[in-house]
Amino acid sequence: MRLAIISDIHSNLEALNKSLSIIDSRKVDSILCLGDVVGYGANPNECVEIVKKRCSTVLLGNHDAAAIDLTIAKQFTTYARLSAEWTAGHLLPEHRSFLESLPLTSSKEGVFLVHASPFEPSEWYYIVSILDARQAFAHFSEEICFVGHSHLPGVFGETSESQQVARGERFVVNVGSVGQPRDGNPKLSFGVFDTDRWEYENVRAEYEIKRASQKILDAGLPRALADRLWAGV
Ligand code: ZN
């Protein structure tokens, strides 16, 4: 089975649509979403609607949680908090209910899925280093775990330094962010995993940043949220 794993869309409709058009051209059996559908960008309702329709599994991210409970946004940085407040004010009731229904983790096709970390998923810990990843392995039993949250794509092996998924070792894989990459590369990021061949690919592609960033400005959201899309930070 071929799985497309998307995460951290962040209300970026242009990046989401481009990701789905690539996924549709690649004979994928199922699309899984690791959360943060909303927050930062200008199209929360459109993105929730599409994800709801296209993804067989959708998890809760911290920005989704903040949009339905603004007390969570109090711990956010200023721009993240402002965008959470804007999102909460614009989210349609049916989309709000959908976000409220989302689970924190899922296990599918022998794959463990979580937005932030398998260790206390509701605490939203970041996995950015091999050390973070190694602590995570004790908290899931599957051979492989896919995460998002940091917006930094990466592959972490349980025992080796290998950055390529292979049989015989357990892995934590960060699929990166569809709608707000932060690794200095502005191209959208997501993963495709083949559960039969045990092969993983991190897909990167350009999308209409100009349109997505202009919408952020037109919505009255902070300019920094539009600018960062161009820099991939
Ligand atoms: Zn995120």
PDB file of C-alpha atoms and ligand atoms in Angstrom:
ATOM      1  CA  MET A   1       0.000   0.000   0.000  1.00  0.00           C
ATOM      2  CA  ARG A   2       1.201   3.470  -0.862  1.00  0.00           C
ATOM      3  CA  LEU A   3       0.480   6.161   1.709  1.00  0.00           C
ATOM      4  CA  ALA A   4       0.815   9.909   1.218  1.00  0.00           C
ATOM      5  CA  ILE A   5       1.455  11.611   4.549  1.00  0.00           C
ATOM      6  CA  ILE A   6       0.799  15.328   4.730  1.00  0.00           C
ATOM      7  CA  SER A   7       1.162  17.633   7.729  1.00  0.00           C
ATOM      8  CA  ASP A   8       1.166  21.277   8.795  1.00  0.00           C
ATOM      9  CA  ILE A   9      -0.938  22.675   5.980  1.00  0.00           C
ATOM     10  CA  HIS A  10      -1.596  25.817   7.995  1.00  0.00           C
ATOM     11  CA  SER A  11      -4.485  27.182   5.932  1.00  0.00           C
ATOM     12  CA  ASN A  12      -2.298  27.394   2.830  1.00  0.00           C
ATOM     13  CA  LEU A  13      -4.755  26.406   0.084  1.00  0.00           C
ATOM     14  CA  GLU A  14      -2.262  26.845  -2.766  1.00  0.00           C
ATOM     15  CA  ALA A  15       0.274  24.493  -1.170  1.00  0.00           C
ATOM     16  CA  LEU A  16      -2.444  21.964  -0.255  1.00  0.00           C
ATOM     17  CA  ASN A  17      -3.911  21.879  -3.769  1.00  0.00           C
ATOM     18  CA  LYS A  18      -0.470  21.498  -5.324  1.00  0.00           C
ATOM     19  CA  SER A  19       0.385  18.656  -2.924  1.00  0.00           C
ATOM     20  CA  LEU A  20      -2.849  16.849  -3.765  1.00  0.00           C
ATOM     21  CA  SER A  21      -2.295  17.223  -7.510  1.00  0.00           C
ATOM     22  CA  ILE A  22       1.145  15.593  -7.102  1.00  0.00           C
ATOM     23  CA  ILE A  23      -0.344  12.867  -4.880  1.00  0.00           C
ATOM     24  CA  ASP A  24      -3.067  12.195  -7.466  1.00  0.00           C
ATOM     25  CA  SER A  25      -0.422  11.665 -10.152  1.00  0.00           C
ATOM     26  CA  ARG A  26       1.422   9.096  -8.017  1.00  0.00           C
ATOM     27  CA  LYS A  27      -1.009   6.209  -7.507  1.00  0.00           C
ATOM     28  CA  VAL A  28      -1.391   6.608  -3.774  1.00  0.00           C
ATOM     29  CA  ASP A  29      -3.917   4.386  -1.964  1.00  0.00           C
ATOM     30  CA  SER A  30      -4.545   6.572   1.035  1.00  0.00           C
ATOM     31  CA  ILE A  31      -3.809  10.122   2.223  1.00  0.00           C
ATOM     32  CA  LEU A  32      -3.080  10.635   5.918  1.00  0.00           C
ATOM     33  CA  CYS A  33      -2.914  14.049   7.576  1.00  0.00           C
ATOM     34  CA  LEU A  34      -0.884  14.619  10.753  1.00  0.00           C
ATOM     35  CA  GLY A  35      -2.641  17.836  11.773  1.00  0.00           C
ATOM     36  CA  ASP A  36      -2.193  21.604  11.899  1.00  0.00           C
ATOM     37  CA  VAL A  37      -4.635  21.990   9.039  1.00  0.00           C
ATOM     38  CA  VAL A  38      -5.232  25.572  10.217  1.00  0.00           C
ATOM     39  CA  GLY A  39      -3.305  28.491  11.733  1.00  0.00           C
ATOM     40  CA  TYR A  40      -1.017  31.102  10.073  1.00  0.00           C
ATOM     41  CA  GLY A  41      -2.633  31.142   6.596  1.00  0.00           C
ATOM     42  CA  ALA A  42      -5.746  32.725   5.129  1.00  0.00           C
ATOM     43  CA  ASN A  43      -7.854  29.731   4.000  1.00  0.00           C
ATOM     44  CA  PRO A  44      -8.737  27.666   7.103  1.00  0.00           C
ATOM     45  CA  ASN A  45     -12.258  26.684   5.975  1.00  0.00           C
ATOM     46  CA  GLU A  46     -11.208  25.665   2.472  1.00  0.00           C
ATOM     47  CA  CYS A  47      -8.329  23.562   3.824  1.00  0.00           C
ATOM     48  CA  VAL A  48     -10.464  21.800   6.456  1.00  0.00           C
ATOM     49  CA  GLU A  49     -13.086  21.001   3.832  1.00  0.00           C
ATOM     50  CA  ILE A  50     -10.550  19.476   1.437  1.00  0.00           C
ATOM     51  CA  VAL A  51      -8.682  17.514   4.125  1.00  0.00           C
ATOM     52  CA  LYS A  52     -11.975  16.174   5.478  1.00  0.00           C
ATOM     53  CA  LYS A  53     -12.913  14.967   2.006  1.00  0.00           C
ATOM     54  CA  ARG A  54      -9.539  13.627   0.826  1.00  0.00           C
ATOM     55  CA  CYS A  55      -7.802  12.174   3.879  1.00  0.00           C
ATOM     56  CA  SER A  56      -8.677   8.797   5.382  1.00  0.00           C
ATOM     57  CA  THR A  57      -7.049   9.776   8.690  1.00  0.00           C
ATOM     58  CA  VAL A  58      -6.716  13.275  10.140  1.00  0.00           C
ATOM     59  CA  LEU A  59      -5.020  13.975  13.474  1.00  0.00           C
ATOM     60  CA  LEU A  60      -5.230  16.977  15.783  1.00  0.00           C
ATOM     61  CA  GLY A  61      -2.322  19.457  15.721  1.00  0.00           C
ATOM     62  CA  ASN A  62      -1.567  22.145  18.299  1.00  0.00           C
ATOM     63  CA  HIS A  63      -2.779  24.924  15.971  1.00  0.00           C
ATOM     64  CA  ASP A  64      -6.042  23.051  15.358  1.00  0.00           C
ATOM     65  CA  ALA A  65      -6.382  22.681  19.133  1.00  0.00           C
ATOM     66  CA  ALA A  66      -5.707  26.414  19.614  1.00  0.00           C
ATOM     67  CA  ALA A  67      -8.301  27.409  17.006  1.00  0.00           C
ATOM     68  CA  ILE A  68     -11.003  25.575  18.975  1.00  0.00           C
ATOM     69  CA  ASP A  69      -9.660  26.535  22.421  1.00  0.00           C
ATOM     70  CA  LEU A  70      -7.882  29.904  22.479  1.00  0.00           C
ATOM     71  CA  THR A  71      -6.502  29.322  25.979  1.00  0.00           C
ATOM     72  CA  ILE A  72      -3.939  27.038  24.249  1.00  0.00           C
ATOM     73  CA  ALA A  73      -2.816  29.998  22.078  1.00  0.00           C
ATOM     74  CA  LYS A  74      -1.702  31.894  25.205  1.00  0.00           C
ATOM     75  CA  GLN A  75       1.574  29.920  25.112  1.00  0.00           C
ATOM     76  CA  PHE A  76       2.129  30.717  21.422  1.00  0.00           C
ATOM     77  CA  THR A  77       4.465  33.323  19.951  1.00  0.00           C
ATOM     78  CA  THR A  78       2.744  36.635  19.138  1.00  0.00           C
ATOM     79  CA  TYR A  79       2.213  35.925  15.428  1.00  0.00           C
ATOM     80  CA  ALA A  80       0.974  32.407  16.092  1.00  0.00           C
ATOM     81  CA  ARG A  81      -1.439  33.694  18.732  1.00  0.00           C
ATOM     82  CA  LEU A  82      -2.761  36.457  16.460  1.00  0.00           C
ATOM     83  CA  SER A  83      -3.326  33.952  13.669  1.00  0.00           C
ATOM     84  CA  ALA A  84      -5.039  31.513  16.060  1.00  0.00           C
ATOM     85  CA  GLU A  85      -7.418  34.292  17.131  1.00  0.00           C
ATOM     86  CA  TRP A  86      -8.071  35.219  13.479  1.00  0.00           C
ATOM     87  CA  THR A  87      -8.672  31.551  12.617  1.00  0.00           C
ATOM     88  CA  ALA A  88     -11.032  31.027  15.570  1.00  0.00           C
ATOM     89  CA  GLY A  89     -13.025  34.046  14.401  1.00  0.00           C
ATOM     90  CA  HIS A  90     -13.334  32.796  10.808  1.00  0.00           C
ATOM     91  CA  LEU A  91     -13.796  29.043  11.237  1.00  0.00           C
ATOM     92  CA  LEU A  92     -17.274  27.823  10.222  1.00  0.00           C
ATOM     93  CA  PRO A  93     -19.159  25.859  12.928  1.00  0.00           C
ATOM     94  CA  GLU A  94     -19.055  22.569  10.983  1.00  0.00           C
ATOM     95  CA  HIS A  95     -15.284  22.854  10.533  1.00  0.00           C
ATOM     96  CA  ARG A  96     -14.840  23.674  14.184  1.00  0.00           C
ATOM     97  CA  SER A  97     -16.790  20.512  15.090  1.00  0.00           C
ATOM     98  CA  PHE A  98     -14.639  18.508  12.715  1.00  0.00           C
ATOM     99  CA  LEU A  99     -11.438  19.746  14.416  1.00  0.00           C
ATOM    100  CA  GLU A 100     -12.990  18.969  17.816  1.00  0.00           C
ATOM    101  CA  SER A 101     -13.505  15.362  16.715  1.00  0.00           C
ATOM    102  CA  LEU A 102      -9.870  14.684  15.767  1.00  0.00           C
ATOM    103  CA  PRO A 103      -7.692  12.160  17.650  1.00  0.00           C
ATOM    104  CA  LEU A 104      -4.102  12.782  18.775  1.00  0.00           C
ATOM    105  CA  THR A 105      -2.676   9.526  17.410  1.00  0.00           C
ATOM    106  CA  SER A 106      -3.499   6.729  15.007  1.00  0.00           C
ATOM    107  CA  SER A 107      -2.060   3.403  13.940  1.00  0.00           C
ATOM    108  CA  LYS A 108      -2.628   2.274  10.373  1.00  0.00           C
ATOM    109  CA  GLU A 109      -1.023  -0.321   8.091  1.00  0.00           C
ATOM    110  CA  GLY A 110       1.631  -0.975  10.750  1.00  0.00           C
ATOM    111  CA  VAL A 111       2.478   2.717  10.875  1.00  0.00           C
ATOM    112  CA  PHE A 112       2.155   4.982  13.930  1.00  0.00           C
ATOM    113  CA  LEU A 113       0.990   8.543  13.339  1.00  0.00           C
ATOM    114  CA  VAL A 114       1.152  11.569  15.640  1.00  0.00           C
ATOM    115  CA  HIS A 115       1.404  15.330  15.097  1.00  0.00           C
ATOM    116  CA  ALA A 116       4.221  16.153  17.544  1.00  0.00           C
ATOM    117  CA  SER A 117       5.719  13.256  19.549  1.00  0.00           C
ATOM    118  CA  PRO A 118       4.601   9.744  20.563  1.00  0.00           C
ATOM    119  CA  PHE A 119       5.726  10.756  24.060  1.00  0.00           C
ATOM    120  CA  GLU A 120       2.766  12.599  25.645  1.00  0.00           C
ATOM    121  CA  PRO A 121       1.196  13.696  22.316  1.00  0.00           C
ATOM    122  CA  SER A 122      -0.914  16.409  23.952  1.00  0.00           C
ATOM    123  CA  GLU A 123       2.229  18.148  25.272  1.00  0.00           C
ATOM    124  CA  TRP A 124       3.389  18.879  21.719  1.00  0.00           C
ATOM    125  CA  TYR A 125       7.101  18.095  22.192  1.00  0.00           C
ATOM    126  CA  TYR A 126       9.326  18.677  19.156  1.00  0.00           C
ATOM    127  CA  ILE A 127      11.423  15.966  17.530  1.00  0.00           C
ATOM    128  CA  VAL A 128      14.253  17.832  15.823  1.00  0.00           C
ATOM    129  CA  SER A 129      17.326  15.793  16.703  1.00  0.00           C
ATOM    130  CA  ILE A 130      18.361  12.155  16.803  1.00  0.00           C
ATOM    131  CA  LEU A 131      18.286  12.401  20.612  1.00  0.00           C
ATOM    132  CA  ASP A 132      14.653  13.586  20.607  1.00  0.00           C
ATOM    133  CA  ALA A 133      13.779  10.768  18.217  1.00  0.00           C
ATOM    134  CA  ARG A 134      15.571   8.088  20.265  1.00  0.00           C
ATOM    135  CA  GLN A 135      13.508   9.016  23.327  1.00  0.00           C
ATOM    136  CA  ALA A 136      10.349   8.637  21.239  1.00  0.00           C
ATOM    137  CA  PHE A 137      10.888   5.000  20.198  1.00  0.00           C
ATOM    138  CA  ALA A 138       9.813   3.643  23.597  1.00  0.00           C
ATOM    139  CA  HIS A 139       6.390   5.230  23.177  1.00  0.00           C
ATOM    140  CA  PHE A 140       5.136   3.389  20.102  1.00  0.00           C
ATOM    141  CA  SER A 141       5.319  -0.270  19.113  1.00  0.00           C
ATOM    142  CA  GLU A 142       5.129  -0.045  15.300  1.00  0.00           C
ATOM    143  CA  GLU A 143       8.208  -0.260  13.039  1.00  0.00           C
ATOM    144  CA  ILE A 144       7.812   3.301  11.835  1.00  0.00           C
ATOM    145  CA  CYS A 145       6.303   6.527  13.142  1.00  0.00           C
ATOM    146  CA  PHE A 146       5.463   9.616  11.102  1.00  0.00           C
ATOM    147  CA  VAL A 147       5.420  13.058  12.730  1.00  0.00           C
ATOM    148  CA  GLY A 148       5.112  16.702  11.711  1.00  0.00           C
ATOM    149  CA  HIS A 149       5.065  19.763  14.026  1.00  0.00           C
ATOM    150  CA  SER A 150       8.654  21.068  13.593  1.00  0.00           C
ATOM    151  CA  HIS A 151       8.138  21.749   9.854  1.00  0.00           C
ATOM    152  CA  LEU A 152      11.611  20.267   9.312  1.00  0.00           C
ATOM    153  CA  PRO A 153      11.688  17.100   7.181  1.00  0.00           C
ATOM    154  CA  GLY A 154      13.975  14.374   8.513  1.00  0.00           C
ATOM    155  CA  VAL A 155      14.532  10.643   8.971  1.00  0.00           C
ATOM    156  CA  PHE A 156      15.774   9.277  12.311  1.00  0.00           C
ATOM    157  CA  GLY A 157      16.826   5.660  12.836  1.00  0.00           C
ATOM    158  CA  GLU A 158      16.549   3.916  16.208  1.00  0.00           C
ATOM    159  CA  THR A 159      20.083   2.560  16.174  1.00  0.00           C
ATOM    160  CA  SER A 160      21.961   3.907  13.145  1.00  0.00           C
ATOM    161  CA  GLU A 161      22.645   7.353  11.700  1.00  0.00           C
ATOM    162  CA  SER A 162      20.902   6.293   8.492  1.00  0.00           C
ATOM    163  CA  GLN A 163      18.756   8.966   6.917  1.00  0.00           C
ATOM    164  CA  GLN A 164      17.068   6.501   4.621  1.00  0.00           C
ATOM    165  CA  VAL A 165      14.207   4.272   5.720  1.00  0.00           C
ATOM    166  CA  ALA A 166      15.146   0.597   5.400  1.00  0.00           C
ATOM    167  CA  ARG A 167      13.941  -2.720   6.749  1.00  0.00           C
ATOM    168  CA  GLY A 168      15.552  -4.104   9.882  1.00  0.00           C
ATOM    169  CA  GLU A 169      15.457  -0.865  11.836  1.00  0.00           C
ATOM    170  CA  ARG A 170      12.716   1.288  13.363  1.00  0.00           C
ATOM    171  CA  PHE A 171      12.371   4.881  12.218  1.00  0.00           C
ATOM    172  CA  VAL A 172      10.798   8.192  13.168  1.00  0.00           C
ATOM    173  CA  VAL A 173      10.154  10.255  10.047  1.00  0.00           C
ATOM    174  CA  ASN A 174       9.214  13.917   9.931  1.00  0.00           C
ATOM    175  CA  VAL A 175       7.368  14.607   6.680  1.00  0.00           C
ATOM    176  CA  GLY A 176       7.928  18.384   6.856  1.00  0.00           C
ATOM    177  CA  SER A 177       5.245  20.989   6.245  1.00  0.00           C
ATOM    178  CA  VAL A 178       2.923  21.427   3.274  1.00  0.00           C
ATOM    179  CA  GLY A 179       2.014  25.027   4.002  1.00  0.00           C
ATOM    180  CA  GLN A 180       4.896  26.607   5.926  1.00  0.00           C
ATOM    181  CA  PRO A 181       8.270  24.855   5.421  1.00  0.00           C
ATOM    182  CA  ARG A 182      10.957  26.016   7.870  1.00  0.00           C
ATOM    183  CA  ASP A 183      14.141  24.337   6.658  1.00  0.00           C
ATOM    184  CA  GLY A 184      15.218  27.304   4.548  1.00  0.00           C
ATOM    185  CA  ASN A 185      13.608  25.731   1.481  1.00  0.00           C
ATOM    186  CA  PRO A 186      10.274  27.371   0.581  1.00  0.00           C
ATOM    187  CA  LYS A 187       9.075  24.348  -1.424  1.00  0.00           C
ATOM    188  CA  LEU A 188       6.120  22.431   0.061  1.00  0.00           C
ATOM    189  CA  SER A 189       7.019  19.156   1.771  1.00  0.00           C
ATOM    190  CA  PHE A 190       5.223  15.862   2.380  1.00  0.00           C
ATOM    191  CA  GLY A 191       5.970  12.113   2.430  1.00  0.00           C
ATOM    192  CA  VAL A 192       5.075   9.058   0.361  1.00  0.00           C
ATOM    193  CA  PHE A 193       5.590   5.681   2.024  1.00  0.00           C
ATOM    194  CA  ASP A 194       5.246   2.283   0.367  1.00  0.00           C
ATOM    195  CA  THR A 195       4.365  -0.285   3.057  1.00  0.00           C
ATOM    196  CA  ASP A 196       5.184  -3.266   0.779  1.00  0.00           C
ATOM    197  CA  ARG A 197       8.531  -2.074  -0.537  1.00  0.00           C
ATOM    198  CA  TRP A 198       9.260  -0.237   2.734  1.00  0.00           C
ATOM    199  CA  GLU A 199      10.388   2.809   0.773  1.00  0.00           C
ATOM    200  CA  TYR A 200      10.009   6.408   1.855  1.00  0.00           C
ATOM    201  CA  GLU A 201      10.289   9.542  -0.260  1.00  0.00           C
ATOM    202  CA  ASN A 202      10.189  13.157   0.884  1.00  0.00           C
ATOM    203  CA  VAL A 203       8.500  15.105  -1.903  1.00  0.00           C
ATOM    204  CA  ARG A 204       9.339  18.803  -2.378  1.00  0.00           C
ATOM    205  CA  ALA A 205       7.683  21.058  -4.940  1.00  0.00           C
ATOM    206  CA  GLU A 206       7.099  24.695  -5.792  1.00  0.00           C
ATOM    207  CA  TYR A 207       3.632  26.174  -5.461  1.00  0.00           C
ATOM    208  CA  GLU A 208       2.006  29.592  -5.875  1.00  0.00           C
ATOM    209  CA  ILE A 209       3.632  31.353  -2.903  1.00  0.00           C
ATOM    210  CA  LYS A 210       2.707  34.736  -4.370  1.00  0.00           C
ATOM    211  CA  ARG A 211      -1.008  34.000  -4.158  1.00  0.00           C
ATOM    212  CA  ALA A 212      -0.835  32.391  -0.687  1.00  0.00           C
ATOM    213  CA  SER A 213       1.224  35.266   0.763  1.00  0.00           C
ATOM    214  CA  GLN A 214      -0.973  37.967  -0.816  1.00  0.00           C
ATOM    215  CA  LYS A 215      -4.045  36.363   0.778  1.00  0.00           C
ATOM    216  CA  ILE A 216      -2.336  36.577   4.195  1.00  0.00           C
ATOM    217  CA  LEU A 217      -1.770  40.306   3.657  1.00  0.00           C
ATOM    218  CA  ASP A 218      -5.324  40.848   2.347  1.00  0.00           C
ATOM    219  CA  ALA A 219      -6.731  39.064   5.422  1.00  0.00           C
ATOM    220  CA  GLY A 220      -4.936  41.561   7.677  1.00  0.00           C
ATOM    221  CA  LEU A 221      -2.739  38.871   9.207  1.00  0.00           C
ATOM    222  CA  PRO A 222       0.849  39.861  10.225  1.00  0.00           C
ATOM    223  CA  ARG A 223       3.131  40.591   7.229  1.00  0.00           C
ATOM    224  CA  ALA A 224       5.799  38.322   8.737  1.00  0.00           C
ATOM    225  CA  LEU A 225       3.516  35.324   8.093  1.00  0.00           C
ATOM    226  CA  ALA A 226       3.430  36.203   4.386  1.00  0.00           C
ATOM    227  CA  ASP A 227       7.164  36.935   4.174  1.00  0.00           C
ATOM    228  CA  ARG A 228       8.248  33.691   5.836  1.00  0.00           C
ATOM    229  CA  LEU A 229       6.672  31.610   3.063  1.00  0.00           C
ATOM    230  CA  TRP A 230       9.169  33.101   0.576  1.00  0.00           C
ATOM    231  CA  ALA A 231      12.128  32.283   2.819  1.00  0.00           C
ATOM    232  CA  GLY A 232      10.922  28.866   3.987  1.00  0.00           C
ATOM    233  CA  VAL A 233      11.405  29.760   7.651  1.00  0.00           C
TER     234      VAL A 233
HETATM  235 ZN    ZN B   1       2.583  23.317  12.490  1.00  0.00          ZN
END
